[in-house]
């Protein structure tokens, strides 16, 4: 069973940066996708970024050019570097893992593609 533990959230001012981390354990599949999602109060959970096991990455339009997803396989850790943060980035951020799936699904960042979730880490950006 895959377990995911996020950390790195906090409170920053607009324009600031944070790096989220997600330590994964229990992985048995070499073909996978991992993603970052966020959920603000009263809103649906939305996809932020994903990475496929072959290195392919994709981002939501709202974070392109500001956020970077990466992984360190030696440390079993997924990262999300967030720069130029805005108040609208305020949310609970979740790490998720699932099978890589078909190549024609890699463009999307949907909750239904993931089978394991972390508990979340809060990010708050003030203006």
mmCIF file of N, CA and C in Angstrom, residues 47-91:
data_model
loop_
_atom_site.group_PDB
_atom_site.id
_atom_site.type_symbol
_atom_site.label_atom_id
_atom_site.label_comp_id
_atom_site.label_asym_id
_atom_site.label_seq_id
_atom_site.Cartn_x
_atom_site.Cartn_y
_atom_site.Cartn_z
ATOM 1 N N UNK A 47 -6.394 19.938 -10.089
ATOM 2 C CA UNK A 47 -5.053 19.488 -10.386
ATOM 3 C C UNK A 47 -4.114 20.648 -10.614
ATOM 4 N N UNK A 48 -2.907 20.538 -10.110
ATOM 5 C CA UNK A 48 -1.899 21.592 -10.226
ATOM 6 C C UNK A 48 -0.770 21.167 -11.158
ATOM 7 N N UNK A 49 -0.224 19.965 -10.923
ATOM 8 C CA UNK A 49 0.909 19.496 -11.721
ATOM 9 C C UNK A 49 0.993 17.991 -11.631
ATOM 10 N N UNK A 50 1.569 17.388 -12.665
ATOM 11 C CA UNK A 50 1.792 15.945 -12.622
ATOM 12 C C UNK A 50 3.150 15.613 -13.216
ATOM 13 N N UNK A 51 3.665 14.454 -12.825
ATOM 14 C CA UNK A 51 4.874 13.917 -13.410
ATOM 15 C C UNK A 51 4.665 12.425 -13.631
ATOM 16 N N UNK A 52 5.053 11.968 -14.814
ATOM 17 C CA UNK A 52 4.971 10.551 -15.147
ATOM 18 C C UNK A 52 6.349 9.930 -14.863
ATOM 19 N N UNK A 53 6.403 8.653 -14.661
ATOM 20 C CA UNK A 53 7.644 7.972 -14.298
ATOM 21 C C UNK A 53 8.731 8.118 -15.357
ATOM 22 N N UNK A 54 8.363 8.472 -16.600
ATOM 23 C CA UNK A 54 9.374 8.661 -17.645
ATOM 24 C C UNK A 54 9.869 10.107 -17.697
ATOM 25 N N UNK A 55 9.373 10.941 -16.788
ATOM 26 C CA UNK A 55 9.836 12.325 -16.705
ATOM 27 C C UNK A 55 8.903 13.356 -17.318
ATOM 28 N N UNK A 56 7.875 12.909 -18.013
ATOM 29 C CA UNK A 56 6.914 13.844 -18.592
ATOM 30 C C UNK A 56 6.228 14.650 -17.497
ATOM 31 N N UNK A 57 6.069 15.944 -17.702
ATOM 32 C CA UNK A 57 5.381 16.793 -16.735
ATOM 33 C C UNK A 57 4.300 17.621 -17.433
ATOM 34 N N UNK A 58 3.323 18.016 -16.662
ATOM 35 C CA UNK A 58 2.283 18.907 -17.157
ATOM 36 C C UNK A 58 1.771 19.754 -16.008
ATOM 37 N N UNK A 59 1.229 20.933 -16.345
ATOM 38 C CA UNK A 59 0.804 21.885 -15.329
ATOM 39 C C UNK A 59 -0.557 22.485 -15.678
ATOM 40 N N UNK A 60 -1.261 22.874 -14.648
ATOM 41 C CA UNK A 60 -2.464 23.662 -14.860
ATOM 42 C C UNK A 60 -2.052 25.026 -15.406
ATOM 43 N N UNK A 61 -2.884 25.613 -16.254
ATOM 44 C CA UNK A 61 -2.553 26.910 -16.854
ATOM 45 C C UNK A 61 -2.295 27.973 -15.787
ATOM 46 N N UNK A 62 -3.001 27.883 -14.675
ATOM 47 C CA UNK A 62 -2.899 28.910 -13.641
ATOM 48 C C UNK A 62 -1.537 28.936 -12.950
ATOM 49 N N UNK A 63 -0.746 27.872 -13.097
ATOM 50 C CA UNK A 63 0.552 27.823 -12.400
ATOM 51 C C UNK A 63 1.735 27.703 -13.351
ATOM 52 N N UNK A 64 1.476 27.580 -14.643
ATOM 53 C CA UNK A 64 2.568 27.441 -15.607
ATOM 54 C C UNK A 64 3.518 28.629 -15.516
ATOM 55 N N UNK A 65 4.806 28.323 -15.491
ATOM 56 C CA UNK A 65 5.821 29.361 -15.407
ATOM 57 C C UNK A 65 6.144 29.781 -13.979
ATOM 58 N N UNK A 66 5.319 29.344 -13.023
ATOM 59 C CA UNK A 66 5.557 29.697 -11.612
ATOM 60 C C UNK A 66 5.880 28.471 -10.750
ATOM 61 N N UNK A 67 5.246 27.346 -11.060
ATOM 62 C CA UNK A 67 5.443 26.128 -10.270
ATOM 63 C C UNK A 67 6.258 25.112 -11.067
ATOM 64 N N UNK A 68 7.047 24.306 -10.350
ATOM 65 C CA UNK A 68 7.822 23.244 -10.985
ATOM 66 C C UNK A 68 7.690 21.970 -10.167
ATOM 67 N N UNK A 69 7.291 20.895 -10.826
ATOM 68 C CA UNK A 69 7.214 19.593 -10.177
ATOM 69 C C UNK A 69 8.480 18.806 -10.505
ATOM 70 N N UNK A 70 8.991 18.087 -9.507
ATOM 71 C CA UNK A 70 10.176 17.276 -9.723
ATOM 72 C C UNK A 70 10.174 16.131 -8.729
ATOM 73 N N UNK A 71 11.075 15.193 -8.927
ATOM 74 C CA UNK A 71 11.157 14.065 -8.003
ATOM 75 C C UNK A 71 12.608 13.667 -7.809
ATOM 76 N N UNK A 72 12.885 13.120 -6.656
ATOM 77 C CA UNK A 72 14.192 12.556 -6.340
ATOM 78 C C UNK A 72 13.942 11.088 -6.007
ATOM 79 N N UNK A 73 14.193 10.228 -6.981
ATOM 80 C CA UNK A 73 13.874 8.817 -6.788
ATOM 81 C C UNK A 73 14.707 8.177 -5.682
ATOM 82 N N UNK A 74 15.925 8.664 -5.500
ATOM 83 C CA UNK A 74 16.785 8.105 -4.453
ATOM 84 C C UNK A 74 16.190 8.362 -3.066
ATOM 85 N N UNK A 75 15.444 9.457 -2.953
ATOM 86 C CA UNK A 75 14.837 9.818 -1.666
ATOM 87 C C UNK A 75 13.348 9.500 -1.621
ATOM 88 N N UNK A 76 12.833 8.907 -2.717
ATOM 89 C CA UNK A 76 11.386 8.616 -2.804
ATOM 90 C C UNK A 76 10.556 9.853 -2.479
ATOM 91 N N UNK A 77 10.973 10.977 -3.014
ATOM 92 C CA UNK A 77 10.341 12.252 -2.675
ATOM 93 C C UNK A 77 9.926 13.015 -3.926
ATOM 94 N N UNK A 78 8.721 13.532 -3.869
ATOM 95 C CA UNK A 78 8.152 14.402 -4.893
ATOM 96 C C UNK A 78 8.181 15.824 -4.367
ATOM 97 N N UNK A 79 8.488 16.775 -5.254
ATOM 98 C CA UNK A 79 8.558 18.182 -4.854
ATOM 99 C C UNK A 79 7.625 19.036 -5.705
ATOM 100 N N UNK A 80 7.246 20.166 -5.134
ATOM 101 C CA UNK A 80 6.570 21.206 -5.890
ATOM 102 C C UNK A 80 7.191 22.535 -5.475
ATOM 103 N N UNK A 81 7.997 23.089 -6.355
ATOM 104 C CA UNK A 81 8.576 24.407 -6.117
ATOM 105 C C UNK A 81 7.583 25.448 -6.595
ATOM 106 N N UNK A 82 7.187 26.327 -5.692
ATOM 107 C CA UNK A 82 6.174 27.333 -6.004
ATOM 108 C C UNK A 82 6.800 28.716 -5.864
ATOM 109 N N UNK A 83 6.896 29.432 -6.959
ATOM 110 C CA UNK A 83 7.451 30.786 -6.978
ATOM 111 C C UNK A 83 6.367 31.795 -7.355
ATOM 112 N N UNK A 84 6.641 33.048 -7.091
ATOM 113 C CA UNK A 84 5.704 34.133 -7.440
ATOM 114 C C UNK A 84 4.294 33.809 -6.956
ATOM 115 N N UNK A 85 4.194 33.405 -5.719
ATOM 116 C CA UNK A 85 2.904 32.989 -5.178
ATOM 117 C C UNK A 85 1.926 34.154 -5.120
ATOM 118 N N UNK A 86 0.656 33.808 -5.333
ATOM 119 C CA UNK A 86 -0.427 34.781 -5.337
ATOM 120 C C UNK A 86 -1.451 34.392 -4.263
ATOM 121 N N UNK A 87 -2.247 35.340 -3.797
ATOM 122 C CA UNK A 87 -3.284 34.991 -2.815
ATOM 123 C C UNK A 87 -4.211 33.876 -3.299
ATOM 124 N N UNK A 88 -4.473 33.826 -4.598
ATOM 125 C CA UNK A 88 -5.359 32.790 -5.127
ATOM 126 C C UNK A 88 -4.728 31.395 -5.118
ATOM 127 N N UNK A 89 -3.451 31.301 -4.761
ATOM 128 C CA UNK A 89 -2.814 29.989 -4.590
ATOM 129 C C UNK A 89 -3.094 29.408 -3.207
ATOM 130 N N UNK A 90 -3.727 30.180 -2.340
ATOM 131 C CA UNK A 90 -4.043 29.714 -0.996
ATOM 132 C C UNK A 90 -4.968 28.504 -1.057
ATOM 133 N N UNK A 91 -4.550 27.405 -0.427
ATOM 134 C CA UNK A 91 -5.321 26.164 -0.460
ATOM 135 C C UNK A 91 -4.608 25.100 0.358
#
